Amino acid sequence: MAERNADQIADWNGRSGERWVAYQSRLDAMLAVFGQAAIEAAAPGPGERVLDVGCGAGASSLALAARVGAGGQVLGVDISEALIDRARTLAPQEIPALFQVADAGRAALPQGAFDILFSRFGVMFFDDPTGAFSHMRRALRPGGRVAFVCWRGAAENDWVRLPMGAIKGIVPPTVQPAAEAPGPFSFGDRGRVERILSAAGFTEIAIAPFDASIPYGEGETWDAAIDDAVAMASKVGPLSRALADQPDDIRARALTAVRAAFANRPGARSVMIDGAAWIVRARNPAR
């Protein structure tokens, strides 16, 4: 296994996975509109079989299962044991969805078994994305469909832009990963996404921007919602890493600045922030 992918697996079975479970309901609320847009792009129908890559705590898998019905099947896979455990806990017993701890880019998958390859923000973490998509394509039937949503650039997404902008001049800058390194923004370049899918053998590739105002944090009052947004940013995402080794006084100043940035956004029981993604569609060629 490549070292970088091993790092991703270790992280999602450690701190990242644990924190996503802790904030699962808030994160799913934040991502819901993007997942729904990707599901509409996939257009799952009754009786179809769907592979949900990087399914997390299973919200997208359950939404897909509702569309394919009792005659269909959704297999949600994720590298995080904690998130798959959460997905199994949340899934109603009668829903046609199964969950498996697996790296979809390498795991043994039944050949030609799926009508749709789907993902809600789960495909940006492969160390070899072309190889991973080539591998997953073999699990699609001829003519099968791909639909996924991935983030555009960090500068277009307030969940990164706001907190990281607020701490400039307070927290020393951190070394940024290479643009194409596995991570949430590794698919931010539209041209790169198209090249990956084309090299993996897909055709009819279509990539469209999707922008939305999304809820970040939650609370019974506006102040409580802002506090929750700050707490979430400090636990999940780049702010948590930037603050990890900072002394208490620097951390306190940084969080005060982040709170002010969130307070400037609209909202009532959640801070409403701007999110920017790509909705990607493609097809496995018919034989």
Rosetta silent file (secondary structure, phi, psi, omega in degrees, C-alpha in Angstrom):
SEQUENCE: MAERNADQIADWNGRSGERWVAYQSRLDAMLAVFGQAAIEAAAPGPGERVLDVGCGAGASSLALAARVGAGGQVLGVDISEALIDRARTLAPQEIPALFQVADAGRAALPQGAFDILFSRFGVMFFDDPTGAFSHMRRALRPGGRVAFVCWRGAAENDWVRLPMGAIKGIVPPTVQPAAEAPGPFSFGDRGRVERILSAAGFTEIAIAPFDASIPYGEGETWDAAIDDAVAMASKVGPLSRALADQPDDIRARALTAVRAAFANRPGARSVMIDGAAWIVRARNPAR
SCORE:     score description
SCORE:     0.000 S_00000001
   1 L     0.000  135.603 -179.458    0.000    0.000    0.000 S_00000001
   2 L   -63.280  146.417 -174.829    1.316    3.422   -0.898 S_00000001
   3 H   -59.318  -43.005 -177.247    2.526    5.434    2.068 S_00000001
   4 H   -64.301  -39.787  178.613    0.187    8.364    1.468 S_00000001
   5 H   -68.848  -34.186  175.023   -2.886    6.161    1.306 S_00000001
   6 H   -61.885  -37.786  177.427   -1.727    4.389    4.451 S_00000001
   7 H   -63.886  -42.123  178.232   -1.595    7.811    6.109 S_00000001
   8 H   -61.580  -44.226 -179.692   -5.172    8.526    5.016 S_00000001
   9 H   -63.208  -42.455  178.876   -6.378    5.199    6.386 S_00000001
  10 H   -63.263  -42.313 -178.291   -4.596    5.789    9.689 S_00000001
  11 H   -65.659  -45.044 -177.485   -6.028    9.303    9.985 S_00000001
  12 H   -75.605  -12.148  170.774   -9.602    8.295    9.206 S_00000001
  13 L  -101.565   11.497  176.744   -9.327    5.446   11.696 S_00000001
  14 L  -127.524 -121.404 -171.248   -7.950    7.865   14.268 S_00000001
  15 H   -61.272  -47.491 -175.982   -8.582   11.530   14.956 S_00000001
  16 H   -62.367  -45.221  179.198  -10.452   12.464   11.765 S_00000001
  17 H   -62.403  -43.592 -179.948  -12.850    9.546   11.979 S_00000001
  18 H   -62.553  -41.124 -177.772  -13.545   10.118   15.673 S_00000001
  19 H   -73.500  -33.946  175.449  -14.232   13.821   15.169 S_00000001
  20 H   -65.547  -38.322  176.842  -16.492   13.219   12.174 S_00000001
  21 H   -63.083  -42.594 -178.935  -18.534   10.810   14.274 S_00000001
  22 H   -62.445  -35.292 -177.827  -18.759   13.420   17.036 S_00000001
  23 L  -108.630   22.330 -171.388  -20.020   16.081   14.608 S_00000001
  24 H   -55.235  -47.262 -175.748  -21.847   13.700   12.267 S_00000001
  25 H   -65.955  -38.752  179.779  -25.285   15.328   12.350 S_00000001
  26 H   -68.987  -42.939 -179.335  -23.886   18.832   11.791 S_00000001
  27 H   -66.649  -39.440  177.296  -21.558   17.712    8.994 S_00000001
  28 H   -65.537  -36.519  176.161  -24.315   15.795    7.241 S_00000001
  29 H   -64.531  -39.327  178.887  -26.541   18.892    7.435 S_00000001
  30 H   -64.241  -38.055 -173.175  -23.720   20.957    5.931 S_00000001
  31 H   -94.291   -5.726 -169.947  -23.170   18.525    3.055 S_00000001
  32 H   -58.617  -44.582 -175.597  -26.794   17.541    2.398 S_00000001
  33 H   -65.800  -33.904  177.119  -27.510   19.954   -0.459 S_00000001
  34 H   -69.505  -43.407  178.473  -24.365   18.837   -2.306 S_00000001
  35 H   -61.700  -40.067  179.579  -25.209   15.176   -1.836 S_00000001
  36 H   -65.258  -39.408  178.020  -28.729   15.744   -3.120 S_00000001
  37 H   -63.252  -39.425  178.251  -27.405   17.512   -6.225 S_00000001
  38 H   -68.493  -36.567  177.409  -25.091   14.566   -6.920 S_00000001
  39 H   -64.546  -41.417  177.332  -27.954   12.094   -6.427 S_00000001
  40 H   -62.439  -36.838  177.297  -30.052   14.033   -8.933 S_00000001
  41 H   -67.028  -35.986  178.483  -27.122   13.846  -11.363 S_00000001
  42 H   -71.957  -32.334 -179.588  -26.888   10.083  -10.799 S_00000001
  43 L    50.956   55.779  179.423  -30.655    9.682  -11.271 S_00000001
  44 L   -66.443  141.599 -179.839  -30.892    6.307   -9.521 S_00000001
  45 L  -117.775  166.476  179.304  -33.980    4.335  -10.417 S_00000001
  46 L   -53.727  134.508  176.150  -35.901    1.476   -8.796 S_00000001
  47 L    86.158   -3.566 -177.950  -34.000   -1.781   -8.769 S_00000001
  48 L   -82.097  159.236  179.878  -30.579   -0.304   -9.512 S_00000001
  49 E  -112.740  131.904 -172.348  -27.388   -1.213   -7.662 S_00000001
  50 E  -127.044  135.429  170.694  -25.144    1.589   -6.414 S_00000001
  51 E  -102.239  116.041 -178.102  -21.587    1.677   -5.062 S_00000001
  52 E  -103.018  107.630 -171.800  -21.257    4.643   -2.671 S_00000001
  53 E   -90.414  128.993 -177.325  -17.556    5.456   -2.311 S_00000001
  54 L    65.070   51.255 -169.974  -16.386    7.126    0.896 S_00000001
  55 L   -73.391   -9.941  179.799  -19.890    6.864    2.321 S_00000001
  56 L    59.160 -132.229 -178.796  -18.940    8.201    5.756 S_00000001
  57 L   -85.478   10.522  167.075  -21.737    7.751    8.272 S_00000001
  58 L    94.030    4.554 -177.910  -24.091    6.620    5.522 S_00000001
  59 H   -60.109  -43.583 -179.776  -26.356    9.618    4.850 S_00000001
  60 H   -68.399  -38.156  179.328  -25.796    9.451    1.095 S_00000001
  61 H   -62.466  -40.894 -179.983  -26.196    5.666    1.052 S_00000001
  62 H   -68.073  -38.316  177.033  -29.548    5.898    2.823 S_00000001
  63 H   -65.575  -39.115  176.976  -30.755    8.596    0.427 S_00000001
  64 H   -66.290  -41.078 -179.341  -29.698    6.445   -2.529 S_00000001
  65 H   -61.413  -35.627  177.907  -31.377    3.392   -1.007 S_00000001
  66 H   -64.820  -28.729 -179.472  -34.656    5.300   -0.791 S_00000001
  67 H   -81.635  -37.029 -176.645  -34.429    5.919   -4.541 S_00000001
  68 H   -83.773  -21.091  174.444  -33.556    2.366   -5.636 S_00000001
  69 L    72.828 -174.802 -173.792  -36.139    0.767   -3.360 S_00000001
  70 L   -62.929  -26.782 -179.998  -36.482   -2.776   -2.128 S_00000001
  71 L   -83.043   -5.920  179.389  -35.524   -4.235   -5.489 S_00000001
  72 L  -105.995 -171.236 -179.293  -32.216   -2.365   -5.544 S_00000001
  73 E  -157.276  139.045  173.493  -29.110   -2.344   -3.404 S_00000001
  74 E  -119.913  130.017  172.436  -26.577    0.203   -2.147 S_00000001
  75 E  -110.582  112.459  176.703  -23.119   -0.801   -0.951 S_00000001
  76 E   -96.508  126.027  179.972  -21.492    1.968    1.071 S_00000001
  77 E  -122.632  145.803  178.697  -17.740    1.640    1.550 S_00000001
  78 E  -157.053  151.663 -179.622  -15.383    3.757    3.623 S_00000001
  79 L   -81.015  -10.127 -175.957  -11.896    3.356    5.065 S_00000001
  80 L   -95.024  117.473  176.707  -13.038    4.503    8.530 S_00000001
  81 H   -63.717  -38.323 -178.352  -14.263    1.795   10.886 S_00000001
  82 H   -63.350  -41.873 -179.193  -15.766    4.429   13.181 S_00000001
  83 H   -71.579  -37.960  176.814  -17.833    5.951   10.382 S_00000001
  84 H   -66.244  -39.299  175.536  -18.995    2.578    9.066 S_00000001
  85 H   -59.494  -42.072  178.572  -20.031    1.601   12.600 S_00000001
  86 H   -64.375  -42.239  178.820  -22.017    4.827   12.787 S_00000001
  87 H   -60.258  -43.784  179.933  -23.615    4.138    9.396 S_00000001
  88 H   -64.886  -35.111  178.719  -24.716    0.680   10.503 S_00000001
  89 H   -67.582  -39.789 -175.287  -26.182    2.143   13.691 S_00000001
  90 H   -80.325  -21.969 -173.594  -28.166    4.806   11.824 S_00000001
  91 L   -75.321  126.062  172.864  -29.454    2.567    9.009 S_00000001
  92 L   -60.622  146.449 -173.788  -33.011    1.237    9.434 S_00000001
  93 L   -61.170  -32.278 -173.701  -33.040   -2.550    9.307 S_00000001
  94 L   -86.575   -5.110 -175.363  -35.329   -2.704    6.267 S_00000001
  95 L   -73.833  139.985 -178.526  -33.329   -0.291    4.093 S_00000001
  96 L   -82.160   64.081 -179.915  -31.563   -1.902    1.089 S_00000001
  97 E  -138.513  135.354  174.819  -28.095   -0.688    2.084 S_00000001
  98 E  -119.427  153.416 -178.135  -25.018   -2.566    3.269 S_00000001
  99 E  -129.168  139.868 -174.942  -21.844   -1.033    4.668 S_00000001
 100 E  -140.230  135.354  172.186  -18.280   -2.272    4.411 S_00000001
 101 E   -78.877  112.879 -176.588  -14.917   -1.054    5.704 S_00000001
 102 L  -165.581  153.105  168.847  -12.832   -0.970    2.537 S_00000001
 103 L   -92.710  105.742 -173.172  -10.634    1.155    0.301 S_00000001
 104 L   -62.015  -21.693  179.534  -12.763    1.218   -2.850 S_00000001
 105 L   -77.613   -7.819 -178.729   -9.710    1.957   -4.978 S_00000001
 106 L  -136.019  -20.652 -172.319   -8.150   -1.401   -4.079 S_00000001
 107 L   -65.431  153.653  173.707  -10.803   -3.630   -2.515 S_00000001
 108 L   -68.329  119.794  179.840  -12.125   -6.728   -4.246 S_00000001
 109 L  -124.118  142.623 -179.791  -15.359   -5.633   -5.932 S_00000001
 110 L   -65.285  130.518 -175.744  -17.686   -7.818   -8.007 S_00000001
 111 L   -69.250  130.851  176.072  -17.062   -7.157  -11.690 S_00000001
 112 L    65.033   22.484 -171.502  -19.867   -5.424  -13.563 S_00000001
 113 L   -88.560  -17.927 -171.072  -22.157   -5.587  -10.538 S_00000001
 114 E  -114.088  145.861  174.596  -23.178   -1.928  -10.181 S_00000001
 115 E   -85.773  -29.392 -173.915  -25.286    0.419  -12.269 S_00000001
 116 E  -137.506  134.956  168.063  -23.939    3.568  -10.589 S_00000001
 117 E  -104.823  117.979 -171.819  -20.653    4.635   -9.028 S_00000001
 118 E  -126.487  152.681  170.382  -21.482    7.462   -6.615 S_00000001
 119 E  -159.078  138.446  170.180  -19.648    9.585   -4.076 S_00000001
 120 E  -109.247   94.623  177.377  -20.365   12.549   -1.838 S_00000001
 121 L    60.028   35.935 -178.679  -16.924   14.027   -1.172 S_00000001
 122 L  -118.152    3.676 -173.099  -15.285   10.620   -0.912 S_00000001
 123 L  -109.761    6.680 -174.176  -13.044   10.359   -3.986 S_00000001
 124 L   -92.413    4.658 -170.246  -10.432   13.064   -3.305 S_00000001
 125 L  -111.084    6.007  179.560   -8.264   10.979   -0.984 S_00000001
 126 L   -74.440  136.768  175.678   -6.803    8.336   -3.307 S_00000001
 127 L   -72.135  -28.737  177.586   -3.006    8.328   -3.601 S_00000001
 128 L  -128.772   80.414 -173.369   -3.404    7.048   -7.206 S_00000001
 129 H   -63.078  -36.042  178.149   -6.780    8.401   -8.375 S_00000001
 130 H   -63.577  -45.380  177.164   -6.426    7.176  -11.956 S_00000001
 131 H   -62.671  -39.738 -179.893   -5.644    3.671  -10.747 S_00000001
 132 H   -64.855  -44.862 -179.926   -8.487    3.831   -8.225 S_00000001
 133 H   -69.345  -33.537  174.655  -11.041    4.917  -10.811 S_00000001
 134 H   -61.746  -43.790  178.722   -9.782    2.279  -13.261 S_00000001
 135 H   -62.485  -46.925 -177.817  -10.273   -0.319  -10.541 S_00000001
 136 H   -68.947  -30.217  179.791  -13.756    0.940   -9.631 S_00000001
 137 H   -61.253  -32.637  179.606  -14.812    1.141  -13.289 S_00000001
 138 L   -66.383  -19.981  177.474  -14.480   -2.622  -13.541 S_00000001
 139 L   -82.832  -10.247  178.028  -17.200   -2.908  -10.896 S_00000001
 140 E   -88.172  144.185  172.642  -19.611   -0.977  -13.148 S_00000001
 141 E   -68.381  157.652  172.883  -21.713   -2.711  -15.760 S_00000001
 142 E   -56.188  131.645 -176.829  -21.102   -1.661  -19.363 S_00000001
 143 E    83.648   -0.640  179.866  -22.911    1.636  -19.837 S_00000001
 144 E   -65.047  160.785 -170.835  -22.980    2.206  -16.083 S_00000001
 145 E  -109.377  152.395  172.908  -22.973    5.753  -14.708 S_00000001
 146 E  -119.383  136.239  170.542  -20.693    7.824  -12.492 S_00000001
 147 E  -148.740  125.847  175.383  -21.882   10.759  -10.413 S_00000001
 148 E  -149.821  162.225  175.526  -19.983   12.430   -7.614 S_00000001
 149 E  -119.860  136.803  178.740  -19.510   15.764   -5.897 S_00000001
 150 E  -139.795  156.265 -179.501  -16.105   17.112   -4.892 S_00000001
 151 E   -68.921  148.202  166.031  -14.897   20.435   -3.530 S_00000001
 152 L   -83.018 -143.050 -175.235  -13.594   23.186   -5.756 S_00000001
 153 L   -78.960  155.709  178.757  -10.817   25.397   -4.350 S_00000001
 154 H   -60.415  -36.328 -177.990  -10.273   26.189   -0.667 S_00000001
 155 H   -66.270  -17.277  179.974  -10.515   29.924   -1.395 S_00000001
 156 H   -94.984   -4.093 -174.042  -14.092   29.395   -2.636 S_00000001
 157 L  -118.456  115.391 -173.581  -15.234   27.508    0.478 S_00000001
 158 H   -64.745  -23.845 -179.606  -15.985   29.444    3.631 S_00000001
 159 H   -65.879  -18.440  172.378  -15.506   26.457    5.939 S_00000001
 160 H  -106.155  -47.829 -172.332  -11.795   26.886    5.152 S_00000001
 161 H   -59.953  -45.030 -175.810  -11.553   30.482    3.928 S_00000001
 162 H   -65.984  -56.208 -178.418  -13.188   32.140    6.938 S_00000001
 163 H   -66.080  -39.697 -177.467  -11.295   30.488    9.820 S_00000001
 164 H   -72.389  -31.366  174.082   -7.952   30.338    8.041 S_00000001
 165 H   -68.866  -36.202 -177.350   -8.255   33.953    6.923 S_00000001
 166 H   -66.745  -29.524 -174.892   -9.153   35.025   10.453 S_00000001
 167 L   -92.720    0.648  176.971   -6.000   33.574   12.016 S_00000001
 168 L   -61.490  134.085 -177.140   -3.541   35.213    9.617 S_00000001
 169 L    85.252   -8.901  177.694   -1.093   37.275   11.628 S_00000001
 170 L  -109.180  -48.589 -179.806   -1.985   35.369   14.810 S_00000001
 171 L  -107.013  131.825  177.928   -0.925   31.802   14.044 S_00000001
 172 L   -56.212  140.306 -179.300    2.274   31.141   12.064 S_00000001
 173 L   -61.630  144.499  178.891    1.460   29.850    8.559 S_00000001
 174 L   -99.378  158.756  177.310    1.570   26.094    8.118 S_00000001
 175 L   -70.143  125.058 -178.974    3.078   24.188    5.231 S_00000001
 176 L   -86.156  141.812  177.442    0.362   23.603    2.652 S_00000001
 177 L   -66.856  157.245  175.171    0.085   20.203    0.944 S_00000001
 178 L   -58.748  148.895 -173.126    0.811   19.961   -2.752 S_00000001
 179 L   -56.543  -32.901 -176.463   -2.213   20.825   -4.870 S_00000001
 180 L  -102.976    8.260  176.277   -2.663   17.243   -6.074 S_00000001
 181 L   -68.671  147.947  178.736   -1.861   15.511   -2.775 S_00000001
 182 L   -53.329  132.569 -178.170   -4.722   13.408   -1.375 S_00000001
 183 L   163.548  174.503 -172.075   -7.069   15.680    0.534 S_00000001
 184 L   -59.797  -26.431 -175.168  -10.371   17.542    0.301 S_00000001
 185 L  -109.880   16.165 -177.583   -9.228   19.912   -2.460 S_00000001
 186 L   -70.169  -15.654  176.524   -7.183   17.561   -4.632 S_00000001
 187 L  -105.990   20.084 -178.576   -9.989   17.577   -7.234 S_00000001
 188 L   -66.850  -27.241  179.080  -10.343   21.358   -7.242 S_00000001
 189 L   -84.859  111.254 -178.034   -8.825   21.608  -10.727 S_00000001
 190 H   -56.487  -41.483 -179.917  -11.575   20.737  -13.185 S_00000001
 191 H   -62.449  -37.622  179.012   -9.073   19.798  -15.876 S_00000001
 192 H   -65.387  -41.879  178.770   -7.356   17.331  -13.571 S_00000001
 193 H   -59.468  -44.374  179.896  -10.648   15.608  -12.759 S_00000001
 194 H   -63.462  -41.050  179.672  -11.394   15.244  -16.462 S_00000001
 195 H   -64.689  -40.593 -179.840   -7.909   13.855  -17.159 S_00000001
 196 H   -62.247  -49.696 -177.393   -8.207   11.300  -14.346 S_00000001
 197 H   -66.182  -39.106  178.549  -11.574   10.006  -15.491 S_00000001
 198 H   -64.435  -45.169  179.534  -10.533    9.905  -19.142 S_00000001
 199 H   -65.101  -27.905  178.910   -7.325    8.023  -18.342 S_00000001
 200 L   -80.510   -4.956  174.399   -9.355    5.588  -16.230 S_00000001
 201 L   103.349    5.632  179.884  -11.476    4.759  -19.276 S_00000001
 202 L   -84.273  155.591  177.851  -14.650    6.761  -18.682 S_00000001
 203 E  -128.167  178.880  178.707  -16.477    8.676  -21.400 S_00000001
 204 E    52.416   43.233 -176.691  -19.227   11.324  -21.588 S_00000001
 205 E   -76.603  128.386  178.144  -17.490   13.275  -18.824 S_00000001
 206 E  -134.095  128.468 -176.541  -19.406   16.357  -17.671 S_00000001
 207 E  -129.230  119.940 -176.235  -18.250   18.651  -14.871 S_00000001
 208 E  -127.172  141.541  176.668  -20.432   21.519  -13.655 S_00000001
 209 E   -71.309  146.734  176.036  -19.974   24.025  -10.813 S_00000001
 210 E  -138.443  121.704 -178.552  -22.434   23.895   -7.946 S_00000001
 211 E  -118.014  145.064 -179.068  -22.633   26.655   -5.333 S_00000001
 212 E  -154.172  152.121  168.459  -24.756   26.728   -2.192 S_00000001
 213 E   -91.076  125.267 -169.423  -25.294   28.520    1.073 S_00000001
 214 E  -129.127  150.009 -179.145  -24.874   25.853    3.737 S_00000001
 215 E   -80.417  135.985  178.520  -25.369   25.635    7.530 S_00000001
 216 E  -126.850  117.095 -174.241  -22.274   25.442    9.694 S_00000001
 217 L    74.457  171.889  178.783  -22.784   24.573   13.347 S_00000001
 218 L  -157.461  153.535  178.433  -26.099   24.785   15.163 S_00000001
 219 L  -169.457  160.950  179.287  -27.587   26.237   18.313 S_00000001
 220 L   -70.507  -23.969  177.323  -30.830   27.325   19.955 S_00000001
 221 L  -127.455  168.415  178.840  -29.691   30.950   19.734 S_00000001
 222 H   -62.409  -44.186  178.961  -27.497   32.920   17.331 S_00000001
 223 H   -61.959  -41.003  179.403  -24.682   33.155   19.881 S_00000001
 224 H   -65.834  -37.031  178.346  -24.886   29.426   20.539 S_00000001
 225 H   -64.694  -41.911  178.270  -24.784   28.723   16.800 S_00000001
 226 H   -64.186  -45.245  179.174  -21.641   30.844   16.399 S_00000001
 227 H   -59.413  -39.870 -179.565  -19.985   29.137   19.365 S_00000001
 228 H   -68.624  -38.049  177.030  -20.808   25.751   17.892 S_00000001
 229 H   -62.219  -42.270  178.271  -19.405   26.771   14.494 S_00000001
 230 H   -64.060  -44.706  179.778  -16.141   27.844   16.151 S_00000001
 231 H   -60.895  -42.465 -179.202  -15.974   24.599   18.131 S_00000001
 232 H   -66.206  -44.130  179.114  -16.571   22.531   14.992 S_00000001
 233 H   -61.209  -33.933 -178.273  -13.958   24.431   12.976 S_00000001
 234 H   -76.801  -12.778 -179.366  -11.447   23.913   15.773 S_00000001
 235 H  -108.540  -30.972 -174.549  -12.044   20.147   15.736 S_00000001
 236 L  -124.879  123.049  176.432  -12.669   19.306   12.056 S_00000001
 237 L   107.503 -172.806 -171.902  -10.653   20.675    9.156 S_00000001
 238 H   -65.843  -28.141  178.467   -7.512   22.767    8.627 S_00000001
 239 H   -62.364  -39.107 -179.789   -8.044   25.074   11.608 S_00000001
 240 H   -60.385  -38.417  179.294   -7.736   22.112   13.975 S_00000001
 241 H   -73.319  -36.717 -179.833   -4.340   21.269   12.498 S_00000001
 242 H   -65.864  -31.562 -176.430   -3.173   24.888   12.535 S_00000001
 243 H   -94.169   -6.314 -169.303   -4.003   25.224   16.247 S_00000001
 244 L   -54.223  -42.565 -174.370   -2.812   21.784   17.357 S_00000001
 245 L  -110.956   18.310 -177.941    0.566   22.833   18.785 S_00000001
 246 L   -85.541  146.780  175.760   -0.155   26.452   19.634 S_00000001
 247 L   -66.573  162.467 -173.174    0.127   27.836   23.176 S_00000001
 248 H   -58.889  -38.470 -176.615   -3.074   28.711   25.008 S_00000001
 249 H   -68.690  -39.088  177.802   -2.801   32.474   24.500 S_00000001
 250 H   -67.457  -42.665  179.587   -2.332   32.165   20.725 S_00000001
 251 H   -60.802  -43.335 -179.850   -5.130   29.640   20.502 S_00000001
 252 H   -63.560  -43.972  177.812   -7.485   31.931   22.453 S_00000001
 253 H   -62.474  -41.455 -179.217   -6.695   34.926   20.211 S_00000001
 254 H   -63.574  -44.766 -177.864   -7.170   32.819   17.109 S_00000001
 255 H   -68.498  -31.919  174.566  -10.550   31.475   18.212 S_00000001
 256 H   -63.557  -41.858  178.590  -11.742   34.983   19.081 S_00000001
 257 H   -66.939  -39.267  178.206  -10.849   36.086   15.554 S_00000001
 258 H   -64.376  -41.297  178.817  -12.584   33.049   14.046 S_00000001
 259 H   -60.637  -41.409  178.980  -15.715   33.790   16.083 S_00000001
 260 H   -63.472  -38.436  179.174  -15.778   37.343   14.740 S_00000001
 261 H   -64.691  -44.156  178.299  -15.491   36.038   11.172 S_00000001
 262 H   -67.442  -34.969 -178.637  -18.424   33.661   11.633 S_00000001
 263 H   -65.254  -20.162  178.759  -20.462   36.365   13.379 S_00000001
 264 L   -81.599   -6.090  178.988  -20.298   38.461   10.204 S_00000001
 265 L   -90.146  158.246  175.872  -22.199   35.791    8.283 S_00000001
 266 L   -73.343  166.319  176.073  -26.002   35.575    8.161 S_00000001
 267 E   150.527  174.663  177.226  -27.936   33.004   10.134 S_00000001
 268 L  -137.285  -65.392  177.728  -30.176   32.284   13.074 S_00000001
 269 L  -109.608    1.258  170.003  -29.654   28.768   14.425 S_00000001
 270 L  -146.400  152.076  171.787  -26.747   27.997   12.098 S_00000001
 271 E   -81.653  124.256 -178.403  -24.042   30.148   10.545 S_00000001
 272 E   -92.614  119.767 -176.113  -24.761   30.233    6.823 S_00000001
 273 E  -122.682  164.872 -179.153  -21.574   29.997    4.773 S_00000001
 274 E   -92.210  134.429  176.439  -20.738   29.704    1.074 S_00000001
 275 E  -125.660  146.550 -175.824  -19.740   26.350   -0.398 S_00000001
 276 E  -136.712  126.301 -175.475  -18.406   25.582   -3.876 S_00000001
 277 E  -141.050  171.155  168.693  -18.179   22.161   -5.501 S_00000001
 278 E  -107.116  136.770  166.440  -18.084   20.295   -8.790 S_00000001
 279 E  -101.405  120.186 -171.223  -20.869   17.937   -9.804 S_00000001
 280 E  -116.021  132.724  175.037  -19.205   15.313  -11.978 S_00000001
 281 E  -128.571  148.581  176.879  -20.877   12.820  -14.306 S_00000001
 282 E  -160.594  177.384 -178.133  -19.368   10.184  -16.577 S_00000001
 283 E  -141.379  143.985  170.555  -20.145    6.796  -18.106 S_00000001
 284 L   -79.811  123.289 -175.224  -18.505    3.414  -18.398 S_00000001
 285 L   -56.695  140.999  172.472  -18.439    2.712  -22.147 S_00000001
 286 L   -72.007  145.410 -179.498  -20.864    0.104  -23.406 S_00000001
 287 L   -71.662    0.000    0.000  -19.115   -2.856  -24.968 S_00000001
